[in-house]
Short mmCIF file of C-alpha atoms and ligand atoms in Angstrom, two decimals:
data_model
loop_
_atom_site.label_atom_id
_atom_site.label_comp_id
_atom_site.label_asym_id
_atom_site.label_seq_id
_atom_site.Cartn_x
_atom_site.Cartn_y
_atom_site.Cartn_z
CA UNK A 1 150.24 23.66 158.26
CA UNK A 2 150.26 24.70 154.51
CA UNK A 3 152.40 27.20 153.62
CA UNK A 4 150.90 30.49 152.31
CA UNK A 5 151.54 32.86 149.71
CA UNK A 6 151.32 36.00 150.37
CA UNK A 7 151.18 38.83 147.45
CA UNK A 8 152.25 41.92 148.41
CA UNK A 9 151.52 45.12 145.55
CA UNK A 10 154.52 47.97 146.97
CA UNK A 11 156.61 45.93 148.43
CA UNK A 12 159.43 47.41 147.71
CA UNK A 13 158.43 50.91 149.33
CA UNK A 14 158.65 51.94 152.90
CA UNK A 15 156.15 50.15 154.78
CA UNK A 16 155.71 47.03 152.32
CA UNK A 17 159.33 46.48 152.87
CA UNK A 18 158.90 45.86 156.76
CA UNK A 19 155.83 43.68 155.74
CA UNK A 20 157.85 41.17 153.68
CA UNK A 21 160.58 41.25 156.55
CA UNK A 22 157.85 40.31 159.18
CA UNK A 23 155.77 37.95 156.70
CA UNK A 24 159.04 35.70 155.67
CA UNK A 25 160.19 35.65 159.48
CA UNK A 26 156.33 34.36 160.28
CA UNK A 27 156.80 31.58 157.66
CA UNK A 28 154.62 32.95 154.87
CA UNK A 29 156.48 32.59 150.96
CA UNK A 30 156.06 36.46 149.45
CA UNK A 31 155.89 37.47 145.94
CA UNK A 32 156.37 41.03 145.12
CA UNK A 33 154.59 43.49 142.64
CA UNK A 34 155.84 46.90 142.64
CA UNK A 35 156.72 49.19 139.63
CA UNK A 36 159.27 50.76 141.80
CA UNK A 37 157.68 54.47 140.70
CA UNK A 38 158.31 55.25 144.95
CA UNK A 39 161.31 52.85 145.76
CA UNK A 40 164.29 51.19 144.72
CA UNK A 41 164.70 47.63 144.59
CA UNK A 42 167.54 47.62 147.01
CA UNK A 43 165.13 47.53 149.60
CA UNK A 44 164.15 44.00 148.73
CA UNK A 45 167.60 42.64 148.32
CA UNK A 46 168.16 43.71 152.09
CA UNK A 47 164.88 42.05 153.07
CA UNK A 48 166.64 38.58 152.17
CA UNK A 49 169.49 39.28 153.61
CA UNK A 50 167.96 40.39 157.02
CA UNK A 51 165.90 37.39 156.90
CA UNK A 52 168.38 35.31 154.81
CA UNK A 53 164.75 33.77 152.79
CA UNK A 54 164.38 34.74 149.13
CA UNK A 55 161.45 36.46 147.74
CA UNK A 56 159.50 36.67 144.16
CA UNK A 57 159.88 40.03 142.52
CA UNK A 58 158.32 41.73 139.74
CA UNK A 59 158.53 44.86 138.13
CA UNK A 60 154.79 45.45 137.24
CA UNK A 61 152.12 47.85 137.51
CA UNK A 62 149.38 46.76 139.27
CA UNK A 63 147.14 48.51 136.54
CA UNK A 64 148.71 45.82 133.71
CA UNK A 65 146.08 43.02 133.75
CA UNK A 66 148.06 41.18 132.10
CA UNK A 67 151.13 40.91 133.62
CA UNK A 68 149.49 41.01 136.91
CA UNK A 69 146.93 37.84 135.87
CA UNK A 70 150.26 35.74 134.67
CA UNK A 71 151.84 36.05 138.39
CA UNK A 72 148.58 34.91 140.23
CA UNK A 73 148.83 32.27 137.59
CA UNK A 74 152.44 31.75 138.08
CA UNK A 75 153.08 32.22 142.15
CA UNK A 76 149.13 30.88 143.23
CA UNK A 77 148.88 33.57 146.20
CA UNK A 78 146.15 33.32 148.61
CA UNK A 79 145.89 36.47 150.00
CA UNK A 80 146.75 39.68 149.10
CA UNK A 81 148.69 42.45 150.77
CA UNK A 82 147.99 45.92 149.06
CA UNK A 83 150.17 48.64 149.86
CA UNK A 84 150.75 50.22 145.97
CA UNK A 85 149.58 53.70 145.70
CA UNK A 86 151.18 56.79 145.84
CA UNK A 87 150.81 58.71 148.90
CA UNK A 88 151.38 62.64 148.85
CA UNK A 89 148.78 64.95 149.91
CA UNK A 90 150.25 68.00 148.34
CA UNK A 91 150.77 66.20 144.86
CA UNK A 92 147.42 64.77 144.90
CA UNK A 93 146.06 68.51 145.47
CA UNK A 94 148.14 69.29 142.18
CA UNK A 95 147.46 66.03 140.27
CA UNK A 96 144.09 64.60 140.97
CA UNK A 97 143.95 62.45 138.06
CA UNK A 98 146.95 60.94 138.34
CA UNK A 99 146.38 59.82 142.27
CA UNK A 100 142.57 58.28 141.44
CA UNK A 101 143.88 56.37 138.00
CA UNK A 102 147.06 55.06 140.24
CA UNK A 103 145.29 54.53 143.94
CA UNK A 104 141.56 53.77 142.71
CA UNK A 105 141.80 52.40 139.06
CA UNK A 106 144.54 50.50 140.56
CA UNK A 107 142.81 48.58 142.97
CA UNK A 108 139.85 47.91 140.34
CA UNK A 109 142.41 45.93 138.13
CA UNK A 110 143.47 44.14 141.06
CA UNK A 111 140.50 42.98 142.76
CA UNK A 112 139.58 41.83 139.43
CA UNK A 113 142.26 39.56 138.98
CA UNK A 114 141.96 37.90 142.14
CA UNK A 115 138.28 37.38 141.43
CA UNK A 116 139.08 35.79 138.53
CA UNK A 117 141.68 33.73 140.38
CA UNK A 118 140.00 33.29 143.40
CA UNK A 119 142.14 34.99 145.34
CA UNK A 120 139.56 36.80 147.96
CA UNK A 121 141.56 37.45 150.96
CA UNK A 122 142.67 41.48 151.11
CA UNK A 123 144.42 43.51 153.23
CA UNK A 124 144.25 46.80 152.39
CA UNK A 125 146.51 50.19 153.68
CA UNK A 126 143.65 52.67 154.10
CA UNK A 127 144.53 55.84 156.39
CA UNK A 128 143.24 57.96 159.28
CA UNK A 129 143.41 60.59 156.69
CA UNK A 130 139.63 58.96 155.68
CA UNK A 131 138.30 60.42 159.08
CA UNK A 132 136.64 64.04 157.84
CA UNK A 133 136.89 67.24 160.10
CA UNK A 134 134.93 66.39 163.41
CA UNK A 135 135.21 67.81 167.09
CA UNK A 136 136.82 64.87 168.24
CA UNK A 137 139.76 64.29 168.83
CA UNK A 138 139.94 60.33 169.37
CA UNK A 139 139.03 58.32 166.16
CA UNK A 140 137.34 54.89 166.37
CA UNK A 141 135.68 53.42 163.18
CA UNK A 142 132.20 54.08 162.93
CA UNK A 143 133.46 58.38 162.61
CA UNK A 144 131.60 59.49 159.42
CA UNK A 145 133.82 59.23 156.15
CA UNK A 146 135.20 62.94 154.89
CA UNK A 147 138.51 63.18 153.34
CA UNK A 148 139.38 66.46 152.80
CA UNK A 149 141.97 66.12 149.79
CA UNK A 150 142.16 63.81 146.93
CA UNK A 151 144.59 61.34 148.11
CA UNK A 152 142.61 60.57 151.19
CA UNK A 153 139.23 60.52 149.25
CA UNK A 154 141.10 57.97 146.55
CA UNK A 155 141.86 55.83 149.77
CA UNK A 156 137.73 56.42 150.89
CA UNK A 157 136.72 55.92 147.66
CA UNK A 158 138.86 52.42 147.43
CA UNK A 159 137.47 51.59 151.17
CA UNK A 160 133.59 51.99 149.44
CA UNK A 161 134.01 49.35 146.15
CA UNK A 162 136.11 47.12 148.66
CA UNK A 163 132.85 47.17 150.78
CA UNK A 164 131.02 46.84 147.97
CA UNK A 165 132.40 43.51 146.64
CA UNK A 166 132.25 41.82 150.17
CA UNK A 167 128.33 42.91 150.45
CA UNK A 168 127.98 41.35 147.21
CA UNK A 169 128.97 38.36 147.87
CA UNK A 170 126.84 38.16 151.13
CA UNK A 171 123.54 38.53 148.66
CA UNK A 172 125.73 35.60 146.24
CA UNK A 173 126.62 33.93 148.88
CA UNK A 174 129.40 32.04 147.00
CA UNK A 175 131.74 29.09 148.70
CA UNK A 176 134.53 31.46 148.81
CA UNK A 177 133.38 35.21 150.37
CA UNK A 178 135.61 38.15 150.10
CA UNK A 179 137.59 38.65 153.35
CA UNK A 180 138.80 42.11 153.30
CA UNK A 181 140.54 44.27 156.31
CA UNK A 182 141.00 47.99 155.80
CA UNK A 183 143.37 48.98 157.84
CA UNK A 184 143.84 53.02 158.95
CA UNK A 185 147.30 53.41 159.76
CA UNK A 186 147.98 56.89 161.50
CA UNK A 187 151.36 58.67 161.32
CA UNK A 188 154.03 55.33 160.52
CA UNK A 189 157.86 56.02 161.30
CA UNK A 190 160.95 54.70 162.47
CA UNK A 191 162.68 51.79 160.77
CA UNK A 192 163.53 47.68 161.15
CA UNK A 193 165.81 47.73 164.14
CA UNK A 194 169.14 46.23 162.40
CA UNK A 195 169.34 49.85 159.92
CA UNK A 196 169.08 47.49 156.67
CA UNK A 197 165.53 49.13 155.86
CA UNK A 198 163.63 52.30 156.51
CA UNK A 199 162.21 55.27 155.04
CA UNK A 200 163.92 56.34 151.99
CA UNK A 201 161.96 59.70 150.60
CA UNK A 202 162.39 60.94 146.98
CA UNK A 203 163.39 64.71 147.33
CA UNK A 204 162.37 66.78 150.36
CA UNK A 205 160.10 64.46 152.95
CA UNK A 206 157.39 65.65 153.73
CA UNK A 207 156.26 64.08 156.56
CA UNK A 208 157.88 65.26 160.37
CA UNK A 209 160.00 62.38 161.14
CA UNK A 210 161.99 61.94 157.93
CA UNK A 211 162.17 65.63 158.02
CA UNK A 212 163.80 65.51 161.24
CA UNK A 213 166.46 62.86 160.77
CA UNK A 214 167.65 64.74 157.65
CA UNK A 215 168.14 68.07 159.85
CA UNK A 216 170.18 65.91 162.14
CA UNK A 217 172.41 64.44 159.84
CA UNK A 218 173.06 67.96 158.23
CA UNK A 219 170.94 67.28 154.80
CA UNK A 220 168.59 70.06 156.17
CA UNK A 221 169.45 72.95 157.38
CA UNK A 222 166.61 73.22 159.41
CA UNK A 223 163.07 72.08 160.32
CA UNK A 224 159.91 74.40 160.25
CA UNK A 225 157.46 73.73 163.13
CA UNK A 226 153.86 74.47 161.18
CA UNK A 227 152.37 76.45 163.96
CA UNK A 228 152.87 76.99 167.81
CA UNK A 229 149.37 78.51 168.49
CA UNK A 230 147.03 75.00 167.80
CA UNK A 231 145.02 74.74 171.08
CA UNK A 232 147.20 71.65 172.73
CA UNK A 233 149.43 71.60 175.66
CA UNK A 234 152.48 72.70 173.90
CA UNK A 235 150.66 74.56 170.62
CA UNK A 236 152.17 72.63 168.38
CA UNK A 237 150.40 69.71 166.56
CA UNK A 238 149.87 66.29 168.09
CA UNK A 239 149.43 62.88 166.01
CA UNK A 240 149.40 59.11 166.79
CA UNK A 241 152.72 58.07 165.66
CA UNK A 242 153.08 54.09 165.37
CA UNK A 243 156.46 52.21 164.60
CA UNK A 244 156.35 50.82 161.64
CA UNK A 245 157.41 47.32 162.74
CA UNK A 246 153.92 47.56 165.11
CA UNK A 247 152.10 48.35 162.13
CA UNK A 248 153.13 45.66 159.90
CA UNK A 249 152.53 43.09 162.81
CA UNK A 250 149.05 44.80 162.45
CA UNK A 251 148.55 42.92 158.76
CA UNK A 252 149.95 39.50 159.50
CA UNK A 253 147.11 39.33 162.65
CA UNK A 254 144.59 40.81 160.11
CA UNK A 255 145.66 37.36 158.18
CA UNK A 256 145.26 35.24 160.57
CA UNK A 257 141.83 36.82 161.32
CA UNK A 258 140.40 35.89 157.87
CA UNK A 259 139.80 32.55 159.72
CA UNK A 260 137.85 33.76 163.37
CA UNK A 261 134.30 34.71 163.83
CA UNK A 262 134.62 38.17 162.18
CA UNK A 263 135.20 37.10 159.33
CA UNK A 264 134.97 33.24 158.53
CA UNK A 265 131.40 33.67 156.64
CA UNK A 266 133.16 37.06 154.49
CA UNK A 267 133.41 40.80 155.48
CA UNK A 268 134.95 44.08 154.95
CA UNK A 269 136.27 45.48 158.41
CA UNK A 270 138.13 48.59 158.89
CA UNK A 271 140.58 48.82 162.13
CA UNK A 272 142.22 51.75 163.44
CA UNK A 273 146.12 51.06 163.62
CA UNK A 274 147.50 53.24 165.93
CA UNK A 275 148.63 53.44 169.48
CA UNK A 276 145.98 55.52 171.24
CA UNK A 277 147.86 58.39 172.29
CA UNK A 278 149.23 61.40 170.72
CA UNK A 279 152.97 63.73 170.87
CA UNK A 280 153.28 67.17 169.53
CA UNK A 281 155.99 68.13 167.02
CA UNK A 282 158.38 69.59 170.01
CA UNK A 283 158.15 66.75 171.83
CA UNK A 284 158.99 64.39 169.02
CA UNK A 285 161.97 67.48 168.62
CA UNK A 286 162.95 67.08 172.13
CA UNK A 287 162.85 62.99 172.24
CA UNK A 288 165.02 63.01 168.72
CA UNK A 289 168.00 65.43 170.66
CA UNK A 290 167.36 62.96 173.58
CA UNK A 291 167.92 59.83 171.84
CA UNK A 292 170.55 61.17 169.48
CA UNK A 293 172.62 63.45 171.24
CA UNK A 294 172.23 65.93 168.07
CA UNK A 295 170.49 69.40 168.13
CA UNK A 296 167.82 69.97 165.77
CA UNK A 297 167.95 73.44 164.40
CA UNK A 298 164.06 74.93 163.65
CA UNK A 299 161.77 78.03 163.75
CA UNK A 300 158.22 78.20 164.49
CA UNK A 301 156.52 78.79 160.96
CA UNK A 302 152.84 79.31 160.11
CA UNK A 303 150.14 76.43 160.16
CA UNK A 304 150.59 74.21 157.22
CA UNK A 305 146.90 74.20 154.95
CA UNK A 306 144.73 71.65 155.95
CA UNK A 307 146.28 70.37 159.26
CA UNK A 308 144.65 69.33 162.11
CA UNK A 309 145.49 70.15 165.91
CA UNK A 310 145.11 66.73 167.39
CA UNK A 311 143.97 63.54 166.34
CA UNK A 312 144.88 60.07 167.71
CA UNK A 313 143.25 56.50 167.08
CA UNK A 314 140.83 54.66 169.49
CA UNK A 315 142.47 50.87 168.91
CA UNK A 316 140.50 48.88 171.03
CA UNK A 317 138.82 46.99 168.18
CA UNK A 318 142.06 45.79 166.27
CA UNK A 319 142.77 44.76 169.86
CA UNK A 320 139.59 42.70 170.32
CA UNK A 321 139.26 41.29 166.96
CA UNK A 322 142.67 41.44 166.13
CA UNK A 323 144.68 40.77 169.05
CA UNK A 324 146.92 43.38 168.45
CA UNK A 325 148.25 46.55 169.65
CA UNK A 326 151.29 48.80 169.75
CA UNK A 327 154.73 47.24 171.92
CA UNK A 328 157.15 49.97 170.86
CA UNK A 329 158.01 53.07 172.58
CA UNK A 330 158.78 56.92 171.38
CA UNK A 331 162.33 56.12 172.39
CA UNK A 332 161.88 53.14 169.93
CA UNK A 333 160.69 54.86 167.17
CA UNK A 334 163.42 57.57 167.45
CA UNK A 335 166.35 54.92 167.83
CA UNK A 336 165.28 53.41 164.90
CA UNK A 337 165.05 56.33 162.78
CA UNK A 338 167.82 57.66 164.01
CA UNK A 339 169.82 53.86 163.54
CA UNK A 340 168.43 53.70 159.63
CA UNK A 341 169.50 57.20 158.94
CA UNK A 342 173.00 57.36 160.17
CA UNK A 343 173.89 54.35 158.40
CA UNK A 344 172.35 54.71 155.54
CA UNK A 345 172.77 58.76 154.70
CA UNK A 346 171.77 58.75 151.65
CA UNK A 347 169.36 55.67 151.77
CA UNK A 348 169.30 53.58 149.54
CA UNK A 349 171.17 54.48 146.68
P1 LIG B 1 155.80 54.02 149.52
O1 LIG B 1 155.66 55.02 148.43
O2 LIG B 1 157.12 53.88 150.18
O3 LIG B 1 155.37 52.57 148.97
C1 LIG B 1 154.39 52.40 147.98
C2 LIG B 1 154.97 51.44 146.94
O4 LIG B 1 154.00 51.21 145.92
C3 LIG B 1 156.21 52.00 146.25
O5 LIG B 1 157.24 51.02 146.27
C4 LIG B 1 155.75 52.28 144.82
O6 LIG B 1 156.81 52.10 143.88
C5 LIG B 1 154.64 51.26 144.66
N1 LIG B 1 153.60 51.61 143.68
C6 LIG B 1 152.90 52.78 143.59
N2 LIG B 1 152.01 52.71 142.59
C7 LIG B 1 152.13 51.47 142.04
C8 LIG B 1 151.48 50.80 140.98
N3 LIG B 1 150.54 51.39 140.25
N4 LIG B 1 151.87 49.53 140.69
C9 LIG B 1 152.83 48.90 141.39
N5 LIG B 1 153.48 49.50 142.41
C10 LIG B 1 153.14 50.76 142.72
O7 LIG B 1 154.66 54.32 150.59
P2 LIG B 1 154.43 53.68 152.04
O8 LIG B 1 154.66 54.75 153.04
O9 LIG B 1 155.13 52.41 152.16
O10 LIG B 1 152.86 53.45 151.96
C11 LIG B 1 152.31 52.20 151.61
C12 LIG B 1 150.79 52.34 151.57
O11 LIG B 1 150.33 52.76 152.84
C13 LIG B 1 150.29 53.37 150.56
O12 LIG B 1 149.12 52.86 149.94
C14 LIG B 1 149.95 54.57 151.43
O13 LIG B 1 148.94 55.35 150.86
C15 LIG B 1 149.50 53.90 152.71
N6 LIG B 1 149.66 54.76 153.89
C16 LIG B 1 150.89 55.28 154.17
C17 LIG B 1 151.04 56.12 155.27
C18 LIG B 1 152.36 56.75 155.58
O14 LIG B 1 152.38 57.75 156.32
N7 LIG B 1 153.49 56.25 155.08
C19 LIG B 1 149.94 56.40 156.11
C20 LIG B 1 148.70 55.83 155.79
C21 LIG B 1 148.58 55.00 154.67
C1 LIG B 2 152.90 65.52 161.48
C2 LIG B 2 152.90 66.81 162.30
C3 LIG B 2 152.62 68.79 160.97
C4 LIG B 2 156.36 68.41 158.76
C5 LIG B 2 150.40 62.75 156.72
C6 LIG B 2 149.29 62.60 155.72
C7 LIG B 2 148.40 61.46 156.11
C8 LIG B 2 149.20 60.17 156.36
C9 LIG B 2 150.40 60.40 157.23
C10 LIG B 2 149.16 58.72 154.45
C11 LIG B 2 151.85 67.81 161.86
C12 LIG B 2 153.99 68.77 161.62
C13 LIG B 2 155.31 68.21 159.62
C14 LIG B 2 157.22 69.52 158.97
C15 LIG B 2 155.93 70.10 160.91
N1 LIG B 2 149.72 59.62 155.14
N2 LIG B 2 155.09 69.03 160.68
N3 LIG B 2 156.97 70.32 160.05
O1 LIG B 2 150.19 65.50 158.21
O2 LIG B 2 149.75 64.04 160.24
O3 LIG B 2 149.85 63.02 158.00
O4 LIG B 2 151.15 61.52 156.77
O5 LIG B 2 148.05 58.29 154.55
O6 LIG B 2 147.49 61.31 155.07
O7 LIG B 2 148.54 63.80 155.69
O8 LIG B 2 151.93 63.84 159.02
O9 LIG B 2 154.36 63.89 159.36
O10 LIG B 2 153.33 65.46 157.67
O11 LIG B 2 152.94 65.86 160.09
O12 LIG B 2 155.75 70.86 161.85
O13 LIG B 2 158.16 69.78 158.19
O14 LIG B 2 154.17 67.46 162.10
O15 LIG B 2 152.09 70.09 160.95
O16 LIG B 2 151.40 68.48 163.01
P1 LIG B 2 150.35 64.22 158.90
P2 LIG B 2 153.21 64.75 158.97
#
């Protein structure tokens, strides 16, 4: 079999990291584009050492043509992992401009360079955060479109001209089609399973998980619960958490689906990625003391702005067309965090 090159924009950050772990261990060379604005490129030196295979890496914006046309010329990927963009609701609330010129005008300059190399195969971290407010509480695809905040309508927005490009090429009809997958991750934690790589927030996270390690290991002095009166079982709010190593799995079978039915004439396919199932903030508390052995101080605080109740994914189609779906447990999840943080306090620097 030929071996493929995989280019992968953020791979230094938190979940392209795990991606270049699982894509050298399944026998794919990676080259990496990241301007390192969200990571550090420590992350990447542990990648080859947990896999002991070496990796291209450049500093580069995706946004510089340039640059970015001389490494397709240089490396010859043929498919394209994106994962640059920054990712914080709150910010993007703050600084609109600067999340559409990064996430959108990003991913213009990029899928322009690969159609001028040729390079038509995309997958492409989208979010359940595209899903607008609805009365359900399971998500499958075909949910109307509605972010509610600018960094989940610069991820909708990015889902449209990705759609755009493959429909073109179905009127075109060219040799080579546009094979894009847009996957909608849900809520990613936990961490590769030897501690070498994991989540490694700039300033205070803001997500639950990294919020909770740092509580535990006495960065935090404590964790606020946003609201105990939602209507769910416990009050508190329930999301689809997914391990990040399941996740990344997720994009390697997206790959390898470029060549079945779904997409072997060109397409633009959005899958859920998620496990189907929800847990509420005190019962990711309770599992974290569990796992641990550590008591995490909080207080019940008021609702956070814009937060759901409950909202899980329907997977079944990244399981039909993809073959995939979630292995790891809760436990799992928490281990791992728990494993990444304790040995790596203060991440990676
Ligand atoms: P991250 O911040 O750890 O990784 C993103 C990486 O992209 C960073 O290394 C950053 O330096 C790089 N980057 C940002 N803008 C760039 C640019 N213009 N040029 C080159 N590199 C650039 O975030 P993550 O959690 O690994 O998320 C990866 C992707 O998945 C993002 O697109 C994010 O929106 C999406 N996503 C994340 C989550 C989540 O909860 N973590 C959920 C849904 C979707
Ligand atoms: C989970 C639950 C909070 C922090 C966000 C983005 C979304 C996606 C994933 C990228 C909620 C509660 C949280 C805390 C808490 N990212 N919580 N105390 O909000 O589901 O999704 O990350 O695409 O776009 O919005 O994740 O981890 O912030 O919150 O009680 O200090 O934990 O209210 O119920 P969320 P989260």
């Amino acid at each position: 079999m030929a071996i493929h090159t995989v280019l992968v924009t953020g791979g230094a950050g938190y979940i392209g990291s795990h991606a270049c772990v699982e894509l050298l261990e399944a026998g794919f060379n990676v080259v990496v584009v990241d301007n390192l604005s969200n990571s550090n490129p420590e992350s990447l030196a542990r990648v080859q050492k947990l896999t002991g295979k070496s990796l291209a890496f450049y500093e580069v914006d995706i946004r510089d043509k340039q640059s970015l046309s001389d490494i397709f010329v240089k490396e010859m990927p043929d498919t394209v992992v994106h994962f640059a963009g920054l990712k914080a609701v709150g910010e993007s609330c703050e600084q609109p401009h600067l999340y559409y010129h990064n996430n959108v005008f990003g991913t213009l300059v990029l899928t322009e360079v690969m159609q001028a190399h040729q390079v038509k195969q995309l997958v492409f971290s989208s979010s359940a955060t595209v899903y607008g407010i609805t009365d359900k509480t399971q998500y499958s695809e075909d949910l109307p479109i509605g972010a509610i905040n600018p960094y989940g309508r610069s991820k909708a927005m990015v889902e449209d001209i990705l759609r755009d490009l493959a429909e073109a090429d179905k009127i075109a009809k060219p040799d080579k089609p546009w094979k894009i997958a847009l996957l909608r991750y849900f809520n990613p934690i936990g961490a590769h399973e030897s501690g070498l790589i994991g989540e490694d927030p700039n300033g205070t996270p803001n997500n639950l998980m990294p919020y909770v390690a740092q509580v535990a290991i006495g960065k935090l002095p404590q964790l606020s619960v946003f609201g105990d009166d939602y209507p769910t079982h416990d009050g508190t709010g329930i999301r689809d958490y997914i391990h990040v190593i399941d996740l990344v799995k997720g994009h390697i079978k997206a790959i390898h689906a470029f060549n079945n039915a779904h997409f072997v004439e060109g397409n633009c396919k959005a899958y859920n990625l998620g496990a189907g199932r929800g847990y509420s903030v005190l019962e990711i508390i309770k599992k974290f003391e569990e796992v641990t052995g550590k008591t995490i101080n909080y207080k019940i605080a008021p609702r956070r702005p814009g937060d759901l109740a409950e909202y899980f994914a329907n997977p079944e189609l990244a399981l039909q067309e993809l073959n995939w779906k979630v292995e790891k447990t809760l436990h799992d999840m928490v281990a791992d965090t728990w494993n990444w943080q304790s040995k790596n306090p203060q991440g990676y620097r």
